[in-house]
Short mmCIF file of C-alpha atoms and ligand atoms in Angstrom, two decimals:
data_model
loop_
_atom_site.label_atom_id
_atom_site.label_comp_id
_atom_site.label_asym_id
_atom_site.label_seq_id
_atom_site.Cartn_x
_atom_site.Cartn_y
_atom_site.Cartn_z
CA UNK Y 21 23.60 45.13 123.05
CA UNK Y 22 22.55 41.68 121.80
CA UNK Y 23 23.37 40.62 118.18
CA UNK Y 24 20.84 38.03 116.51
CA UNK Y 25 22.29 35.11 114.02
CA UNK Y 26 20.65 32.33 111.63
CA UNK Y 27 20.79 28.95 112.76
CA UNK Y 28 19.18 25.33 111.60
CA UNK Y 29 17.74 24.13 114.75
CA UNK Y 30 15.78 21.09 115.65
CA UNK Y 31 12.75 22.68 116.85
CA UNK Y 32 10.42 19.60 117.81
CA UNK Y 33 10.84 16.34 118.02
CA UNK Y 34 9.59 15.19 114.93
CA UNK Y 35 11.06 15.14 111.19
CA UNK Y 36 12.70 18.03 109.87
CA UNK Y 37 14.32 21.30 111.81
CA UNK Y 38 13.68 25.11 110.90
CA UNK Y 39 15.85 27.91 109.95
CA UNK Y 40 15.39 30.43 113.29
CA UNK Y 41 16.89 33.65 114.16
CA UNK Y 42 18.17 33.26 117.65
CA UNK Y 43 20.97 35.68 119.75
CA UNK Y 44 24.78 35.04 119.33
CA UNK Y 45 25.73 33.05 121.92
CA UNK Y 46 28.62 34.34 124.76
CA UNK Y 47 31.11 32.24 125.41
CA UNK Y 48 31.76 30.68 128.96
CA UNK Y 49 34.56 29.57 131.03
CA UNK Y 50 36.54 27.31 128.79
CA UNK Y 51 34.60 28.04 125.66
CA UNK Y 52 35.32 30.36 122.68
CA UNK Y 53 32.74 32.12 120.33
CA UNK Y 54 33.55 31.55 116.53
CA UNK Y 55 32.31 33.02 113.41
CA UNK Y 56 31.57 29.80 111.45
CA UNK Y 57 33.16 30.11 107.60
CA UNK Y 58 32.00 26.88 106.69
CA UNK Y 59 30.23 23.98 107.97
CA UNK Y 60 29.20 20.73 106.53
CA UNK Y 61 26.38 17.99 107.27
CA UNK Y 62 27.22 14.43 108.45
CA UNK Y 63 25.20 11.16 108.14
CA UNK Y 64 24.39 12.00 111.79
CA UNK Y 65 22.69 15.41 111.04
CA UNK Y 66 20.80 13.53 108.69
CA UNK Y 67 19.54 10.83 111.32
CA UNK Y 68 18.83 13.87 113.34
CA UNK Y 69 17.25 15.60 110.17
CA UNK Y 70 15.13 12.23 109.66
CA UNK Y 71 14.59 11.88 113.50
CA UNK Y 72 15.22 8.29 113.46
CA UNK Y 73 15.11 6.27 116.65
CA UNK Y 74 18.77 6.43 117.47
CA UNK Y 75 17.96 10.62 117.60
CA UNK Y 76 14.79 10.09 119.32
CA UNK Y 77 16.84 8.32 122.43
CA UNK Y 78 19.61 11.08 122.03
CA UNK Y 79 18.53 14.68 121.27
CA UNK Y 80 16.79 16.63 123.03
CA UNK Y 81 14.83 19.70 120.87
CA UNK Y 82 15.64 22.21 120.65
CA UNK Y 83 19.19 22.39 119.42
CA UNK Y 84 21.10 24.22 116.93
CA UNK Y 85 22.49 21.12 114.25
CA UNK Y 86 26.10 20.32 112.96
CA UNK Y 87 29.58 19.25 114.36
CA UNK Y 88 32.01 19.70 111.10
CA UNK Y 89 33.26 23.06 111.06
CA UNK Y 90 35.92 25.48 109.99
CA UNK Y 91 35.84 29.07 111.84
CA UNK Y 92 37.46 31.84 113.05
CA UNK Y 93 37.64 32.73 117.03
CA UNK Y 94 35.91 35.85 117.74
CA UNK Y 95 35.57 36.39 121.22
CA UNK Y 96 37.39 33.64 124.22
CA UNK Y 97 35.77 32.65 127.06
CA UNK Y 98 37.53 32.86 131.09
CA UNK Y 99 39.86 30.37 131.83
CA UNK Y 100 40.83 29.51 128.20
CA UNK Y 101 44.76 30.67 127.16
CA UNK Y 102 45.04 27.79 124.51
CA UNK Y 103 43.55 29.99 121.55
CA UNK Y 104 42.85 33.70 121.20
CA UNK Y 105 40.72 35.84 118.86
CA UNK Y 106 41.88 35.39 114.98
CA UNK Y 107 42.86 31.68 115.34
CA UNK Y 108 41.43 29.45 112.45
CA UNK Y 109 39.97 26.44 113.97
CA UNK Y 110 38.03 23.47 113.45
CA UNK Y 111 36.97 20.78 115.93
CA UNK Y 112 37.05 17.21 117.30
CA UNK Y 113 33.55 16.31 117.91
CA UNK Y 114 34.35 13.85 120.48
CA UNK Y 115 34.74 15.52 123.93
CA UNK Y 116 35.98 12.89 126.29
CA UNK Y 117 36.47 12.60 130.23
CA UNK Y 118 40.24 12.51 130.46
CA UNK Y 119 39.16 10.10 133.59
CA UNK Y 120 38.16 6.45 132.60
CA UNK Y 121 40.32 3.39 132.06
CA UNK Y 122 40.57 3.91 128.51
CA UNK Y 123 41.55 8.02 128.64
CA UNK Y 124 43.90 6.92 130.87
CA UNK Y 125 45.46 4.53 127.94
CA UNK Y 126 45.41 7.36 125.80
CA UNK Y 127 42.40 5.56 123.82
CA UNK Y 128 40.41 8.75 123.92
CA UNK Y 129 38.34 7.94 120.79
CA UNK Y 130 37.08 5.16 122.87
CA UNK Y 131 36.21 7.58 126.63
CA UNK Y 132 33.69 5.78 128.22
CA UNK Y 133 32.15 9.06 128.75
CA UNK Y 134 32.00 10.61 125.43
CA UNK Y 135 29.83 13.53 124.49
CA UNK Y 136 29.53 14.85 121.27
CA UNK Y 137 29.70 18.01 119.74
CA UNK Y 138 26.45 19.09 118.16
CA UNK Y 139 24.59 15.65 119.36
CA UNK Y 140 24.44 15.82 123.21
CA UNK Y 141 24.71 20.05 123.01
CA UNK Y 142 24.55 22.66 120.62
CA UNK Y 143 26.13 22.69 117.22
CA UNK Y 144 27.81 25.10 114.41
CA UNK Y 145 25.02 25.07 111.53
CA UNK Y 146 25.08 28.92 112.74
CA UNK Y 147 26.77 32.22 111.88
CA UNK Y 148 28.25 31.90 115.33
CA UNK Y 149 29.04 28.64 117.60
CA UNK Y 150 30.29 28.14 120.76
CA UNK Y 151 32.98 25.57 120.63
CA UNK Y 152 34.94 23.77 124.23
CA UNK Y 153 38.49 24.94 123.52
CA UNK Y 154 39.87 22.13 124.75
CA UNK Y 155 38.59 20.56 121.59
CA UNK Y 156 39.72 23.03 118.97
CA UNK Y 157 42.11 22.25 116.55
CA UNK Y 158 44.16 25.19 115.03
CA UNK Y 159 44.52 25.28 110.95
CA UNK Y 160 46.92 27.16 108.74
CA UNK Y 161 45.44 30.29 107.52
CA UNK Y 162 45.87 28.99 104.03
CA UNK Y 163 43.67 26.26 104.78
CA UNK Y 164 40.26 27.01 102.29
CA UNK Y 165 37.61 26.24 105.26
CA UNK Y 166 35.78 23.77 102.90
CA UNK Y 167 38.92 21.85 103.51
CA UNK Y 168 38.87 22.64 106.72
CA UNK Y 169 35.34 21.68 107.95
CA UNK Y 170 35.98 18.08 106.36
CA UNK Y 171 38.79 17.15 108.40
CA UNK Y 172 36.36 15.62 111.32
CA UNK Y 173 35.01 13.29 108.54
CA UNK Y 174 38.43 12.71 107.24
CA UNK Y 175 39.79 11.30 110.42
CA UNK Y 176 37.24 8.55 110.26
CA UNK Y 177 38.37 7.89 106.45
CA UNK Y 178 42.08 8.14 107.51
CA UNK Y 179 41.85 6.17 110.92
CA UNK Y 180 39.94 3.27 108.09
CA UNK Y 181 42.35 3.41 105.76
CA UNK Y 182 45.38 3.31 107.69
CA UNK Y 183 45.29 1.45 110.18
CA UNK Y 184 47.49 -0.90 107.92
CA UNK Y 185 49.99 -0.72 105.59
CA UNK Y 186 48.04 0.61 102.09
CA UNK Y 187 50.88 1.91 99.68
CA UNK Y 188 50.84 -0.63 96.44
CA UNK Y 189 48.27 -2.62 98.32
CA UNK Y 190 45.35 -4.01 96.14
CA UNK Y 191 41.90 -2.48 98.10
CA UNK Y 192 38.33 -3.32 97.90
CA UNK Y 193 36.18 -0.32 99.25
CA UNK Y 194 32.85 -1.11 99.80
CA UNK Y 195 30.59 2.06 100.02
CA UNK Y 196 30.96 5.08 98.06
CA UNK Y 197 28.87 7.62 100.48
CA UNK Y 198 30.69 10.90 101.74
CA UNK Y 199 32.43 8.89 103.77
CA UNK Y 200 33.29 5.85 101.72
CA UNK Y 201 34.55 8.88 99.08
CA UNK Y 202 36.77 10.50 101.18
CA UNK Y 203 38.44 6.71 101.78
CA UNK Y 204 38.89 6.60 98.24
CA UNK Y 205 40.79 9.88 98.48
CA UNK Y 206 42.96 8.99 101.21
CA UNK Y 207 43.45 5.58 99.90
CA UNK Y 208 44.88 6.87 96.32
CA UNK Y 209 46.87 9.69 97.88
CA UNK Y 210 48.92 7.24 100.20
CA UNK Y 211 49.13 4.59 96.89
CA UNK Y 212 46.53 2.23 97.62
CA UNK Y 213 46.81 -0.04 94.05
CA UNK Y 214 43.97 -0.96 92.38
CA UNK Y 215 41.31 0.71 94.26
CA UNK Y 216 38.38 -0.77 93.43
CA UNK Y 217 34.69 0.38 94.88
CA UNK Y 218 31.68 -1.37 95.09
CA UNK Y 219 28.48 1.13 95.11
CA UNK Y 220 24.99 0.42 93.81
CA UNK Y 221 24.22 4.18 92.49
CA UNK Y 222 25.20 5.08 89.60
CA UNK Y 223 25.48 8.48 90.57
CA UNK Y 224 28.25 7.70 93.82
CA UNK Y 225 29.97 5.11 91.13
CA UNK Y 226 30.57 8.28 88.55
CA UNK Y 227 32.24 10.55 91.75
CA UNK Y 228 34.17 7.04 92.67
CA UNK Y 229 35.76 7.17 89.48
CA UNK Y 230 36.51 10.94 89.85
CA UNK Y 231 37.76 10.70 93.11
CA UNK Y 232 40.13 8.22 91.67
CA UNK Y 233 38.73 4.74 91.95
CA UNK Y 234 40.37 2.01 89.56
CA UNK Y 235 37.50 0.17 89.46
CA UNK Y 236 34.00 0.48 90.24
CA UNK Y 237 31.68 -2.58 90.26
CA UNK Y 238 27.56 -2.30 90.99
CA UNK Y 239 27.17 -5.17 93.50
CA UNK Y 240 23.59 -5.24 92.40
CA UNK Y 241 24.79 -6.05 88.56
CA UNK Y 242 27.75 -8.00 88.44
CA UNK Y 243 28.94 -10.31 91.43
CA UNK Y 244 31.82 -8.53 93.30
CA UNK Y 245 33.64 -11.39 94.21
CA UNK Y 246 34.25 -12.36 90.86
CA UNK Y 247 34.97 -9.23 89.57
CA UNK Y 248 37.65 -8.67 92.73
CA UNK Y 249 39.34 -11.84 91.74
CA UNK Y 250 39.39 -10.88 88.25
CA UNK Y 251 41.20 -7.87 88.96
CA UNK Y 252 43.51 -9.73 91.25
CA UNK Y 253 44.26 -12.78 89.45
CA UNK Y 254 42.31 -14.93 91.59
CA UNK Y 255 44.52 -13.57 94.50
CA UNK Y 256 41.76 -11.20 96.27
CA UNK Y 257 42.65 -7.94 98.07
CA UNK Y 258 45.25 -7.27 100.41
CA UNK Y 259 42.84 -4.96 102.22
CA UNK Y 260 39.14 -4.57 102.51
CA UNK Y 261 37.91 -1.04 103.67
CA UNK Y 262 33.88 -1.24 104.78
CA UNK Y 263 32.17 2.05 104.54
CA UNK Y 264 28.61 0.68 103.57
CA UNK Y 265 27.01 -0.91 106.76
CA UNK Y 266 25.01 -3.24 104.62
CA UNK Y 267 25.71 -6.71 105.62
CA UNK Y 268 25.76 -8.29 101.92
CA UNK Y 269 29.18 -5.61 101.40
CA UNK Y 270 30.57 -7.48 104.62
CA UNK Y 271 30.15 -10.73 103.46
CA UNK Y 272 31.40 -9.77 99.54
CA UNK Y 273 33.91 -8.09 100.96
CA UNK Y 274 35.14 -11.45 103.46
CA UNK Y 275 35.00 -12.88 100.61
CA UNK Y 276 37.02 -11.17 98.33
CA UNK Y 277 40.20 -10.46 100.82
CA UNK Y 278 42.89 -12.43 100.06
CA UNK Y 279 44.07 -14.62 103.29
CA UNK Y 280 45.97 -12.77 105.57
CA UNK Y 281 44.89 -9.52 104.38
CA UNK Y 282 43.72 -6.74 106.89
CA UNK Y 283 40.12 -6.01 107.19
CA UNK Y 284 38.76 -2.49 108.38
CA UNK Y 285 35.04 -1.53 109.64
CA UNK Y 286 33.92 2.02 109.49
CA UNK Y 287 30.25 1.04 108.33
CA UNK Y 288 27.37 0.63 111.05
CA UNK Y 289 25.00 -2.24 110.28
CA UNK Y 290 21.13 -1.35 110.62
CA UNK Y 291 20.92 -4.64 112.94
CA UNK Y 292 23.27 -7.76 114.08
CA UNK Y 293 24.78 -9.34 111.24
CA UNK Y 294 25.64 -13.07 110.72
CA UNK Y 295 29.29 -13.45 109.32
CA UNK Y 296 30.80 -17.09 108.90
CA UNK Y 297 33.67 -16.57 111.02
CA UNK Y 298 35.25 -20.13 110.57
CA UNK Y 299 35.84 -19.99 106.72
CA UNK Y 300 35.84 -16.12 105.94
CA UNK Y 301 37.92 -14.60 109.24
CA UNK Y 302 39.65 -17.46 111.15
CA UNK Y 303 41.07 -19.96 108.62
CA UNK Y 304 41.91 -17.26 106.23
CA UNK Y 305 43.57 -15.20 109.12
CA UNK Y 306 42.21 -12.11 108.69
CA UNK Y 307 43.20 -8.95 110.49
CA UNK Y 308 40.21 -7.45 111.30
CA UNK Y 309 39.84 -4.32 113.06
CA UNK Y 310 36.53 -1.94 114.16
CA UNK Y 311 36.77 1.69 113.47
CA UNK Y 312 35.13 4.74 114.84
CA UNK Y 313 35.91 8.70 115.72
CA UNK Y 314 39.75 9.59 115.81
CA UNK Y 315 42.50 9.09 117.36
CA UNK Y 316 43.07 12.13 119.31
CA UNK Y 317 45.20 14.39 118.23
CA UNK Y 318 47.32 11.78 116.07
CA UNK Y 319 45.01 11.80 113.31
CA UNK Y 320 44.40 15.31 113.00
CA UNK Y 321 47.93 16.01 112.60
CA UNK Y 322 47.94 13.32 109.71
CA UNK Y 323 44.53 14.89 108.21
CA UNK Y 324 46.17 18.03 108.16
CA UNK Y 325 49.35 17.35 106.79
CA UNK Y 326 47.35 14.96 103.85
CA UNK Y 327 45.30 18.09 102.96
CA UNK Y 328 48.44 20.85 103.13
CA UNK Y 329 49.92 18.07 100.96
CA UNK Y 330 47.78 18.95 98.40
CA UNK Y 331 47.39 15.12 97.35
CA UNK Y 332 43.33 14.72 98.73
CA UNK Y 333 41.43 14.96 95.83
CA UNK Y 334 38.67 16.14 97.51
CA UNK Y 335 36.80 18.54 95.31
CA UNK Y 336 34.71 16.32 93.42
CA UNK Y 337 33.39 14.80 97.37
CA UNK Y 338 32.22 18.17 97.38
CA UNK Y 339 29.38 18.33 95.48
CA UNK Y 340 26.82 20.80 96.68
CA UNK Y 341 28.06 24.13 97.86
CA UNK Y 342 25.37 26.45 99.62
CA UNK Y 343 25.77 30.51 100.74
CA UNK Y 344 23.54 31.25 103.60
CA UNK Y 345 21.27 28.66 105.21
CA UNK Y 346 18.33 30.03 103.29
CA UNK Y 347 18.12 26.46 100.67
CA UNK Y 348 18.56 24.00 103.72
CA UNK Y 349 15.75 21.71 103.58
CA UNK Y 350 16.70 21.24 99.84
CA UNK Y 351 20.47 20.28 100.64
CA UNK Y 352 19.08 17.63 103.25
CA UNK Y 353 16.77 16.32 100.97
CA UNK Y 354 18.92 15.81 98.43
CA UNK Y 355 21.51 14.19 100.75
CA UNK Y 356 18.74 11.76 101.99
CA UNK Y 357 18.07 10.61 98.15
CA UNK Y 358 21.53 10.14 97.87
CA UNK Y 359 22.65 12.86 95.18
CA UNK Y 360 25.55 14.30 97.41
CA UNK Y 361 28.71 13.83 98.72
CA UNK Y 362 29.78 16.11 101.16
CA UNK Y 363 27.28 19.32 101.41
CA UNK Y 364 29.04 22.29 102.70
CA UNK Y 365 27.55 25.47 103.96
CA UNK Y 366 29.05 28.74 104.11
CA UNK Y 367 26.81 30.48 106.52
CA UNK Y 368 27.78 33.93 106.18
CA UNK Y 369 26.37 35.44 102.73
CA UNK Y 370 28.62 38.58 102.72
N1 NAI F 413 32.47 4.02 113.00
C1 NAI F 413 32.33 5.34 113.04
O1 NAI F 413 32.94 6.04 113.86
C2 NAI F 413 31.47 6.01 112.06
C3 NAI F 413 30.71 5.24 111.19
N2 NAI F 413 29.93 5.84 110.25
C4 NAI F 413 29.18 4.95 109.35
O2 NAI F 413 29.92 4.88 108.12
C5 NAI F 413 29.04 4.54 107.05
C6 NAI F 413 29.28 5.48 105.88
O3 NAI F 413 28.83 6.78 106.16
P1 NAI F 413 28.22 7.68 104.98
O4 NAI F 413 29.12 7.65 103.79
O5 NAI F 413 27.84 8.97 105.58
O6 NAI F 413 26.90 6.79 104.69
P2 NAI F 413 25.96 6.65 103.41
O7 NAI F 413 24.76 5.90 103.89
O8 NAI F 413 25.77 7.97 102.74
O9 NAI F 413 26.82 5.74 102.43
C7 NAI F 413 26.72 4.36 102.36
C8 NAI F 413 26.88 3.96 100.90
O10 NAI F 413 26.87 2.54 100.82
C9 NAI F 413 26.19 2.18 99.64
N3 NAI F 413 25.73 0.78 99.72
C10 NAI F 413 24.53 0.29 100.12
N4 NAI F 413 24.48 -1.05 99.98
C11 NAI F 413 25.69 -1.43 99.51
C12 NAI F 413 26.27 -2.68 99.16
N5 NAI F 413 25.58 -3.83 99.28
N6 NAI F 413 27.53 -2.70 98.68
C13 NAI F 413 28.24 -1.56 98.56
N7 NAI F 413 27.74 -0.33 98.87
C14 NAI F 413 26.49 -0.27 99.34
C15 NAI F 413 25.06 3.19 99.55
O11 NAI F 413 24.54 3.29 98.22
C16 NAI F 413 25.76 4.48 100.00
O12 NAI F 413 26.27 5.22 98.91
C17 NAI F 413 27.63 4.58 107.64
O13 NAI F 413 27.23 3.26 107.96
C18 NAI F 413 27.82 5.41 108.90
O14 NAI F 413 26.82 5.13 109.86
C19 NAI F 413 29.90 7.21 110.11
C20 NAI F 413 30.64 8.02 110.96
C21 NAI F 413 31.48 7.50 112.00
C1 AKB F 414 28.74 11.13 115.71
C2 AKB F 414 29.39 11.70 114.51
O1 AKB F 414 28.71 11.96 113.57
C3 AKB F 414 30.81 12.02 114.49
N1 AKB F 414 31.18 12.39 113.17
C4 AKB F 414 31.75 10.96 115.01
O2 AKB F 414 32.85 10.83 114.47
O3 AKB F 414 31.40 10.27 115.97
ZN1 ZN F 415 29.65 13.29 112.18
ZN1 ZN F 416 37.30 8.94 129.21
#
């Protein structure tokens, strides 16, 4: 007998997606079937949400929404002896080949091949998912799954953050989205000194603070260079952390690093950007590196143990907490006005 679930799908290919009742998936040969217990929405969803051109050349209605997930295995597919019913997973969004040059270098957050969870097939903002086993990652049962279903996220903020020495480091983060929040977090925890953010609404500035920010400066008000070297005694930061994407935060943030400081690039810019690479990168010797997904399964292991820790102060990135799917469209709208940090879901209303 067939069992029917809710699910946010993208229906058409046009703004928006609908709430639909659709049957519980079975899992297949190397898949498992898990009862979601909490999910969360991504910039991405909301691209998909907005239908954007990057989703236009990438999804293909209809599809059930949502990679960032915490759940519990209910049923296991064929084939699949790595997890069994009652394990607490979540799950690394990036499933790679295992093949290519750079899989074969153990850079597997940079597979030539990667699909992704929830993007190129269908997602967890359901009651049930199907997940690729090979991609689950097993959490303590103490984990709460609003913990949980943040660690995909977190790896991005972790893999920015340290991929140079932080503790006691002066830090500049530019960008205080969900993302550029949970920086903050993971910054302060591993004793990042001053943090200071730059964010033009008020409203991400005030969660900055209560994340733990040292500093927060309005780039649109006050001149964050100057304010930077203020802080710094004219030295600038050791490290520069960019989770905006807007070019101006780029070049402020050049700017304000002190020479010979490390430089890290999380934020995607809406077009090619112009940086002056003779004064602001080359004569001041910057270490500069790009960011993106997570290194696989190194940073989960150092998401985990941050969280188990208990030093992420990630409640107040949490900011909107919904039971059932019923409110939806208002949880992406107010994520598009930018009045959230994370959103997480807890489809099950029981
Ligand atoms: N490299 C990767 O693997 C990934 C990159 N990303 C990118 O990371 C970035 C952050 O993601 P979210 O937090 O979800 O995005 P978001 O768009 O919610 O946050 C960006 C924040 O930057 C702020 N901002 C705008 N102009 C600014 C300026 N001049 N100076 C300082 N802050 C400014 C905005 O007010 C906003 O709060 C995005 O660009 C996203 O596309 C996201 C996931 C993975
Ligand atoms: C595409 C995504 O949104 C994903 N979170 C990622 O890390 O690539
Ligand atoms: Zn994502
Ligand atoms: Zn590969």
């Amino acid at each position: 007998m067939s069992e029917k679930m809710q699910a946010i799908m993208k229906t058409k290919p046009a703004y928006g997606a609908e709430l639909v009742e659709v049957e519980v998936p079975k899992p297949g040969p190397g898949e498992v079937l898990i009862k979601v217990l909490a999910t969360s929405i991504c910039g991405t969803d909301l691209h998909i949400y907005e239908w954007n051109e990057w989703a236009q050349s990438r999804i293909k209605p209809p599809q059930i929404m949502g990679h960032e997930v915490a759940g519990e295995v209910v049923e296991v597919g064929p084939g699949v002896d790595t997890l069994q019913e009652g394990d607490y997973i979540s799950v690394e969004t990036h499933i790679v080949c295992g093949k290519c040059y750079a899989c074969k270098h153990n850079r597997y957050h940079v597979c030539q091949n990667t699909k992704i969870f929830g993007v190129d097939m269908n997602g967890v903002f359901a009651e049930y998912a199907i997940v690729p086993a090979k991609n689950a990652w097993k959490n303590p049962k103490n984990m709460p799954p609003e913990y949980a279903t943040l660690q995909e996220p977190l790896g991005n903020a972790v893999d920015t953050v340290l991929a140079g020495p932080i503790a006691g480091r002066s830090t500049l983060i530019t960008g205080a989205g969900p993302l550029g929040l949970l920086g903050i977090a993971v910054a302060k925890a591993s004793g990042a000194y001053p943090v200071i953010v730059s964010e033009p609404s008020e409203f991400r500035r005030e969660l900055a603070k209560k994340v733990g920010a040292d500093y927060v400066i309005n780039p649109f008000e006050e001149d964050p260079v100057k304010a930077v070297m203020d802080i710094t005694n004219g030295a600038g930061v050791e490290v520069f952390l960019e989770f905006s994407g807007a070019p101006k935060a780029l070049e402020q943030g050049l700017k304000a690093t002190t020479p010979g400081g490390r430089v890290s690039l999380l934020g995607l810019f809406p077009r090619e950007v112009t940086v002056d690479f003779n004064n602001l990168i080359i004569f001041k010797a910057l270490e500069v590196h790009g960011i993106t997904g997570r290194h696989l399964w190194e940073t989960w292991y150092t998401v985990s143990s941050l969280i188990q820790s208990g030093k992420l102060n990630l409640d107040p990135v949490i900011t909107h907490k919904y039971r059932g799917f019923d409110r939806f469209e208002e949880a992406f709208e107010l994520m598009r006005a930018g009045k959230t940090g994370k959103v997480v879901f807890f489809p099950h209303k029981g």
